[in-house]
Coordinates of C-alpha atoms and ligand atoms in Angstrom, one line a residue:
X12 CA 0.4 0.1 0.6
X13 CA 1.0 3.4 -0.6
X14 CA 1.9 5.6 1.6
X15 CA -0.2 8.6 2.6
X16 CA 1.6 11.9 2.6
X17 CA 2.3 14.7 5.6
X18 CA -0.8 16.9 3.9
X19 CA -3.4 13.6 4.0
X20 CA -2.1 12.3 8.0
X21 CA -1.5 15.8 8.7
X22 CA -5.6 15.8 8.2
X23 CA -6.8 12.3 10.4
X24 CA -6.2 13.8 14.0
X25 CA -5.2 17.8 14.2
X26 CA -6.7 21.2 14.6
X27 CA -4.6 24.3 13.4
X28 CA -4.6 27.2 15.5
X29 CA -6.6 29.9 13.5
X30 CA -8.1 27.8 11.0
X31 CA -11.7 26.9 10.0
X32 CA -11.4 23.4 8.9
X33 CA -14.2 23.9 6.6
X34 CA -13.2 26.1 4.9
X35 CA -9.5 25.5 4.9
X36 CA -7.1 23.8 2.3
X37 CA -4.9 21.5 3.3
X38 CA -1.9 22.8 6.0
X39 CA 0.9 22.9 3.3
X40 CA 3.9 20.8 5.3
X41 CA 7.5 22.3 5.8
X42 CA 10.4 19.1 6.1
X43 CA 13.2 21.1 6.8
X44 CA 14.2 24.9 7.1
X45 CA 17.8 26.9 6.7
X46 CA 18.4 30.5 6.8
X47 CA 15.5 32.4 5.6
X48 CA 14.3 29.4 3.5
X49 CA 11.5 26.6 4.1
X50 CA 11.4 24.1 2.3
X51 CA 8.6 21.3 1.5
X52 CA 7.7 17.7 0.9
X53 CA 8.4 17.7 -3.2
X54 CA 11.9 19.9 -1.9
X55 CA 10.1 23.1 -3.4
X56 CA 11.2 26.5 -1.3
X57 CA 10.2 29.1 0.3
X58 CA 11.3 32.5 1.0
X59 CA 10.4 33.0 4.8
X60 CA 9.5 36.9 4.4
X61 CA 7.6 37.1 7.9
X62 CA 10.4 35.2 9.9
X63 CA 7.7 32.2 10.9
X64 CA 5.5 35.1 12.8
X65 CA 9.3 37.7 13.8
X66 CA 10.5 35.3 15.8
X67 CA 13.3 32.8 14.1
X68 CA 15.4 36.5 13.2
X69 CA 18.4 34.8 12.5
X70 CA 18.2 32.4 10.4
X71 CA 16.4 29.0 10.5
X72 CA 18.9 26.8 11.8
X73 CA 20.9 28.8 13.2
X74 CA 24.2 26.6 14.3
X75 CA 25.1 29.4 16.9
X76 CA 21.8 28.9 18.2
X77 CA 21.6 25.1 17.5
X78 CA 24.8 24.7 18.9
X79 CA 24.6 26.6 22.2
X80 CA 21.2 24.8 22.3
X81 CA 22.3 21.5 21.9
X82 CA 25.6 21.8 24.5
X83 CA 23.1 23.0 27.3
X84 CA 20.7 20.7 26.9
X85 CA 23.1 18.3 27.4
X86 CA 24.4 19.6 30.4
X87 CA 21.3 20.6 32.3
X88 CA 18.1 20.2 30.0
X89 CA 15.7 21.4 33.0
X90 CA 14.2 22.1 36.3
X91 CA 11.9 24.1 38.2
X92 CA 11.8 27.4 39.0
X93 CA 10.7 27.5 42.5
X94 CA 12.9 26.9 45.2
X95 CA 15.9 26.1 41.8
X96 CA 18.0 28.6 39.7
X97 CA 20.3 28.1 37.2
X98 CA 23.3 30.1 35.6
X99 CA 20.8 30.5 31.7
X100 CA 18.6 31.9 33.7
X101 CA 21.0 34.2 35.7
X102 CA 22.6 35.0 32.9
X103 CA 19.8 35.8 30.5
X104 CA 18.4 38.3 32.9
X105 CA 22.2 40.2 33.0
X106 CA 22.1 40.4 29.6
X107 CA 18.5 41.4 29.3
X108 CA 19.6 44.4 31.8
X109 CA 22.1 45.2 30.0
X110 CA 19.9 46.4 26.1
X111 CA 16.1 46.3 28.0
X112 CA 15.1 50.4 29.2
X113 CA 17.5 51.6 32.1
X114 CA 14.9 51.8 34.5
X115 CA 13.7 47.5 34.4
X116 CA 14.9 46.1 37.4
X117 CA 13.6 42.5 37.6
X118 CA 12.7 39.6 35.5
X119 CA 10.3 37.0 36.0
X120 CA 10.0 33.9 33.4
X121 CA 6.8 32.5 31.4
X122 CA 6.5 30.5 28.4
X123 CA 4.7 31.9 25.6
X124 CA 4.0 36.2 24.2
X125 CA 0.3 35.5 25.9
X126 CA 1.6 34.3 29.8
X127 CA 4.1 37.4 30.0
X128 CA 0.8 39.4 29.1
X129 CA -0.9 37.5 31.4
X130 CA 1.2 37.7 34.3
X131 CA 1.6 41.8 33.4
X132 CA -1.3 42.3 33.9
X133 CA -1.9 40.4 37.6
X134 CA 1.4 42.0 38.2
X135 CA -0.5 44.9 37.9
X136 CA -3.4 44.3 39.7
X137 CA -1.8 42.8 42.7
X138 CA 0.1 45.9 42.4
X139 CA -3.1 48.1 44.0
X140 CA -4.1 45.1 45.6
X141 CA -0.7 44.8 48.2
X142 CA -1.6 48.5 49.1
X143 CA -5.2 47.8 49.5
X144 CA -6.1 50.3 46.6
X145 CA -8.7 48.0 44.2
X146 CA -8.3 49.2 41.0
X147 CA -10.4 47.3 38.3
X148 CA -9.9 49.0 34.8
X149 CA -7.9 48.3 31.8
X150 CA -7.0 50.7 29.5
X151 CA -5.7 49.6 25.9
X152 CA -6.0 50.8 21.9
X153 CA -8.5 50.1 19.4
X154 CA -7.2 47.1 18.0
X155 CA -4.4 45.8 20.3
X156 CA -3.4 42.3 19.6
X157 CA -1.8 40.7 23.0
X158 CA -2.8 37.0 23.3
X159 CA -5.3 34.6 23.9
X160 CA -5.5 33.7 27.5
X161 CA -8.3 35.6 28.7
X162 CA -6.3 38.8 30.4
X163 CA -4.0 39.1 27.6
X164 CA -7.7 38.6 25.0
X165 CA -8.9 41.3 26.8
X166 CA -6.8 43.7 26.6
X167 CA -7.0 42.8 22.8
X168 CA -9.4 44.6 20.6
X169 CA -9.8 42.2 17.7
X170 CA -13.3 41.2 17.4
X171 CA -12.5 39.0 15.0
X172 CA -10.7 37.2 17.5
X173 CA -13.2 38.1 21.1
X174 CA -16.2 37.4 20.0
X175 CA -17.4 33.9 21.8
X176 CA -15.2 35.4 24.6
X177 CA -16.6 39.5 24.7
X178 CA -19.0 38.6 28.1
X179 CA -16.0 36.9 29.9
X180 CA -13.1 39.4 29.8
X181 CA -11.7 41.8 32.4
X182 CA -13.2 45.4 32.4
X183 CA -10.8 47.7 29.4
X184 CA -11.6 50.9 28.5
X185 CA -9.9 51.7 25.2
X186 CA -8.8 54.3 23.3
X187 CA -7.5 55.2 19.4
X188 CA -3.8 55.5 18.5
X189 CA -2.4 58.8 18.4
X190 CA -1.9 59.6 15.4
X191 CA -1.6 62.5 12.9
X192 CA -3.7 65.0 14.2
X193 CA -5.9 63.7 16.8
X194 CA -3.3 63.3 19.6
X195 CA -5.2 66.0 21.6
X196 CA -8.4 64.8 21.3
X197 CA -6.6 60.9 22.3
X198 CA -5.1 63.1 25.9
X199 CA -8.8 64.1 26.8
X200 CA -10.4 60.9 26.4
X201 CA -7.5 59.5 27.9
X202 CA -8.0 62.0 31.3
X203 CA -11.5 61.8 31.1
X204 CA -11.4 57.7 32.0
X205 CA -8.5 58.0 34.6
X206 CA -10.8 60.5 36.5
X207 CA -13.9 58.1 36.3
X208 CA -12.8 55.0 36.8
X209 CA -9.8 52.9 38.8
X210 CA -7.1 52.0 36.5
X211 CA -4.5 49.5 37.3
X212 CA -2.4 49.7 34.1
X213 CA -2.0 50.6 30.2
X214 CA -1.7 48.0 28.2
X215 CA -0.4 48.6 24.7
X216 CA 2.1 47.7 21.6
X217 CA 4.4 50.3 21.4
X218 CA 5.1 52.0 18.1
X219 CA 3.7 49.6 16.3
X220 CA 0.8 47.4 16.3
X221 CA 1.2 43.9 15.0
X222 CA -1.5 41.7 14.3
X223 CA -3.8 45.1 13.3
X224 CA -1.5 45.2 10.2
X225 CA 0.8 46.5 11.3
X226 CA -0.6 49.4 12.0
X227 CA 2.4 52.8 13.4
X228 CA 1.2 55.3 15.9
X229 CA 2.5 58.5 17.2
X230 CA 5.8 58.0 19.4
X231 CA 5.0 61.5 20.7
X232 CA 1.4 60.9 21.1
X233 CA 2.3 57.9 23.3
X234 CA 4.6 59.4 24.8
X235 CA 2.2 61.5 26.4
X236 CA -0.2 58.8 26.9
X237 CA 2.3 57.1 29.4
X238 CA 3.2 60.4 30.8
X239 CA -1.0 61.2 31.7
X240 CA -1.0 57.3 33.0
X241 CA 2.5 57.4 35.1
X242 CA 1.1 60.9 36.8
X243 CA -2.1 58.5 38.1
X244 CA 0.3 55.6 38.8
X245 CA -1.2 53.8 36.6
X246 CA 1.2 51.2 35.7
X247 CA 2.4 50.9 31.9
X248 CA 2.5 47.6 30.5
X249 CA 4.5 47.3 26.3
X250 CA 4.1 44.7 24.7
X251 CA 6.6 44.4 22.5
X252 CA 6.3 40.8 22.1
X253 CA 6.0 41.5 18.1
X254 CA 7.9 44.7 18.0
X255 CA 11.3 43.6 20.7
X256 CA 14.5 42.6 19.5
X257 CA 16.2 45.2 16.9
X258 CA 12.3 45.1 14.7
X259 CA 11.8 49.1 14.4
X260 CA 14.9 49.9 13.8
X261 CA 16.0 50.1 17.6
X262 CA 16.9 46.9 20.1
X263 CA 13.4 47.8 21.6
X264 CA 10.0 50.0 20.2
X265 CA 10.5 51.5 23.9
X266 CA 14.2 52.9 23.1
X267 CA 12.1 55.6 21.7
X268 CA 9.9 57.0 24.2
X269 CA 11.1 59.8 26.9
X270 CA 8.3 57.9 29.6
X271 CA 9.5 53.9 30.0
X272 CA 6.8 51.8 30.7
X273 CA 6.6 50.1 34.4
X274 CA 5.9 46.5 33.0
X275 CA 7.6 45.1 29.0
X276 CA 6.4 41.8 27.7
X277 CA 9.4 40.2 25.5
X278 CA 8.6 36.9 23.8
X279 CA 8.9 36.0 20.2
X280 CA 12.6 36.5 19.0
X281 CA 13.1 36.7 22.2
X282 CA 14.5 32.9 22.1
X283 CA 15.6 33.7 17.8
X284 CA 12.0 31.4 17.4
X285 CA 13.9 27.9 18.5
X286 CA 12.3 27.7 22.3
X287 CA 9.0 28.8 23.5
X288 CA 10.0 31.2 26.1
X289 CA 8.7 34.6 27.2
X290 CA 10.3 37.2 30.4
X291 CA 7.5 40.1 31.5
X292 CA 10.0 42.7 33.2
X293 CA 9.7 45.3 35.2
X294 CA 10.3 48.1 37.7
X295 CA 12.1 47.7 41.4
X296 CA 9.4 50.5 42.4
X297 CA 6.8 47.7 40.7
X298 CA 8.9 44.6 42.9
X299 CA 9.1 46.5 45.9
X300 CA 5.4 46.6 46.8
X301 CA 5.3 42.8 46.4
X302 CA 8.1 42.2 49.0
X303 CA 6.3 42.0 52.5
X304 CA 6.0 40.1 55.9
X305 CA 2.8 38.5 54.1
X306 CA 3.5 35.5 52.6
X307 CA 0.4 35.8 50.1
X308 CA 1.9 39.3 49.0
X309 CA 4.7 37.5 46.8
X310 CA 3.9 36.9 43.3
X311 CA 2.0 33.3 43.4
X312 CA 2.1 32.5 39.8
X313 CA 4.1 29.9 38.0
X314 CA 3.6 28.3 34.9
X315 CA 6.0 24.3 35.0
X316 CA 8.2 25.7 32.3
X317 CA 9.2 28.9 33.4
X318 CA 13.6 29.7 32.8
X319 CA 13.3 26.6 30.8
X320 CA 16.8 26.3 30.2
X321 CA 16.9 25.4 26.7
X322 CA 15.1 29.1 26.3
X323 CA 17.5 30.8 28.0
X324 CA 20.4 29.1 25.8
X325 CA 19.3 30.3 22.8
X326 CA 17.6 33.6 24.1
X327 CA 21.7 33.9 24.5
X328 CA 22.8 33.4 21.7
X329 CA 20.5 35.0 20.1
X330 CA 21.3 38.5 21.7
X331 CA 24.8 37.6 21.2
X332 CA 23.6 38.3 17.9
X333 CA 21.7 41.2 18.0
X334 CA 24.2 43.7 17.9
X335 CA 26.9 41.5 16.3
X336 CA 29.0 43.9 13.3
X337 CA 26.9 41.2 10.7
X338 CA 23.8 41.5 11.6
X339 CA 23.6 44.8 12.3
X340 CA 24.3 45.9 8.3
X341 CA 22.2 43.5 7.7
X342 CA 19.5 45.3 9.7
X343 CA 20.7 49.0 8.1
X344 CA 21.0 47.1 4.5
X345 CA 16.9 45.2 5.1
X346 CA 15.9 49.6 6.2
X347 CA 17.5 51.1 3.2
X348 CA 15.6 47.9 0.7
X349 CA 12.9 48.2 1.9
X350 CA 12.8 52.5 1.6
X351 CA 13.7 52.2 -1.7
X352 CA 10.5 49.6 -3.0
X353 CA 8.1 52.2 -0.3
X354 CA 9.5 54.2 -2.5
X355 CA 9.2 52.8 -6.2
X356 CA 5.8 51.4 -5.0
X357 CA 4.6 53.7 -3.3
X358 CA 2.2 55.3 -6.6
X359 CA 1.1 52.1 -7.6
X360 CA -2.9 52.7 -8.3
X361 CA -3.3 49.0 -5.7
X362 CA -1.2 51.0 -3.1
X363 CA -3.1 52.7 -0.3
X364 CA 0.3 53.1 2.2
X365 CA 3.6 52.0 1.9
X366 CA 5.5 51.6 5.5
X367 CA 8.7 51.2 7.0
X368 CA 9.8 51.4 10.0
X369 CA 13.2 49.1 10.7
X370 CA 13.5 46.2 9.1
X371 CA 9.0 46.5 8.9
X372 CA 7.5 47.1 5.2
X373 CA 3.2 47.2 5.3
X374 CA 1.5 47.8 1.6
X375 CA -2.1 48.7 2.3
X376 CA -3.6 47.8 -0.7
X377 CA -6.1 49.9 -2.3
X378 CA -9.6 47.8 -2.4
X379 CA -13.0 47.4 -2.0
X380 CA -13.9 46.7 2.2
X381 CA -15.3 43.3 -0.2
X382 CA -13.0 41.5 -0.7
X383 CA -10.9 41.5 2.3
X384 CA -11.1 38.4 3.0
X385 CA -11.3 35.9 0.0
X386 CA -8.4 38.5 -1.3
X387 CA -6.2 38.1 2.0
X388 CA -6.4 34.0 0.8
X389 CA -6.1 34.5 -2.9
X390 CA -2.9 36.5 -2.2
X391 CA -0.9 34.0 0.6
X392 CA -1.5 31.2 -1.9
X393 CA -1.1 33.2 -4.7
X394 CA 2.3 34.3 -2.8
X395 CA 3.3 30.5 -1.9
X396 CA 2.5 29.4 -5.6
X397 CA 4.8 31.9 -6.1
X398 CA 7.9 30.2 -3.5
X399 CA 7.1 32.8 -1.2
X400 CA 5.4 32.9 2.9
X401 CA 3.9 36.0 3.2
X402 CA 0.4 36.4 5.5
X403 CA -1.8 39.0 4.8
X404 CA -3.6 40.8 7.8
X405 CA -7.1 42.2 6.1
X406 CA -5.9 43.9 3.3
X407 CA -2.4 44.9 4.0
X408 CA 1.0 43.2 2.8
X409 CA 3.7 42.8 5.1
X410 CA 7.1 41.6 5.0
X411 CA 8.7 41.2 8.3
X412 CA 12.2 39.0 7.3
X413 CA 15.0 37.0 8.9
X414 CA 17.8 39.9 9.4
X415 CA 20.0 36.8 7.1
X416 CA 17.5 37.2 4.9
X417 CA 20.0 37.9 1.2
X418 CA 19.7 41.2 -0.7
X419 CA 18.5 38.8 -3.4
X420 CA 16.2 36.4 -2.0
X421 CA 14.4 39.6 -0.6
X422 CA 14.7 41.0 -4.1
X423 CA 12.4 38.2 -4.8
X424 CA 10.0 38.9 -2.7
X425 CA 9.7 42.5 -4.1
X426 CA 9.0 41.4 -7.3
X427 CA 7.0 39.0 -6.2
X428 CA 4.4 41.2 -4.6
X429 CA 5.1 43.7 -7.5
X430 CA 4.0 40.7 -9.5
X431 CA 0.8 40.8 -7.0
X432 CA 0.1 44.5 -7.5
X433 CA -0.2 43.6 -10.9
X434 CA -1.9 41.0 -10.9
X435 CA -5.2 41.7 -7.8
Ligands
LIG3 C1 2.7 37.3 19.6 C2 1.5 38.3 20.6 C3 1.7 38.4 21.1 C4 1.0 36.0 22.0 O1 2.1 35.7 21.7 P1 1.8 33.9 22.0 O2 3.3 33.1 22.1 O3 1.2 33.4 20.3 O4 1.0 33.5 22.7 C5 1.3 39.2 22.5 N1 1.5 40.6 21.7 C6 1.9 40.7 21.5 C7 1.9 42.2 19.6 C8 3.2 39.2 19.4 O5 2.4 39.9 18.4

């Protein structure tokens, strides 16, 4: 009997995320990956134009990272992180402190992006609880995305994800992102919210909203909003899960801000895509609020795989590469090439807006709203057919390649997008 291929075996028992299996096409089996390339069962190659959800920034199967993780698993595979500690976590906390904004003082480990945000929200609520205050409201941007656990989902403003759960979420008041000439208006909306609610935290994706379609907002505007919150002691939580580790040009998007967040969430590129791990960092002020003679004022929140040594080893190897001369050169080249391509296509009739920040390129297509849903799927298939993995968000096509993508590979991504612009 002929062996079934991976696609048909996949269908038998697997349930994929973000997939309507009644309508969805079969999942594409990937058997191997190297650098910016993915290979399928037939050996066809695809350029990973979005670094597998912006995680694999130093390329797939990067030998420095593979070797660091291999060495780690042969030395110390895993131990629990309550009562025990280990060098990979200690060293990672030291290295993160060197690159995080200066007001960050403590690192709390989690195992994925959503749980990093979840911990940040719980920290904020308990921060006030420990002081005998009840603050029950979160502030968040419209169309933000912070993950799929309940706290993180509450802060998220994308209704396509939240629909069935709306009735079960935390109390959140939403504000528009500060952009163009609405800054004064958003500031006064926020002031009003702060005056009328018991606000514990303001959760935001700094400068770029990823899942919303790589939408940018104003640095000055965000700075002003953080300033207003901090005047009322509302804790500001920067969700840098997408923006962290060089995506926006600086190490972190928060590096562009005058007012530094009280809490920062990191995941995705933290481990260069090698291992699920995340951290929630905070200022000394936040940490101190949990110090007490009373045990229950500590932070009683844990995940079994907190600070997994293999994840820490991958993160340490990644941070070593982040500002190496080779990667810095690539980061600058990608930004330059993105800008030239953006100039070239900005007047194309199918382009509504094109924007670049660091290694992020986003193109909003000039298409009627009714076509968004289908168009997204058609574009996704069109790109795959041509050997490029891009996952359009609504009517936005974005490129966020691994830093190690070659100029030729990047050119092929642009050529494929140009072809799509002339086709759709
Ligand atoms: C991906 C993402 C998350 C959620 O991370 P998971 O690891 O998928 O749970 C949260 N916030 C932002 C900004 C993200 O991009």
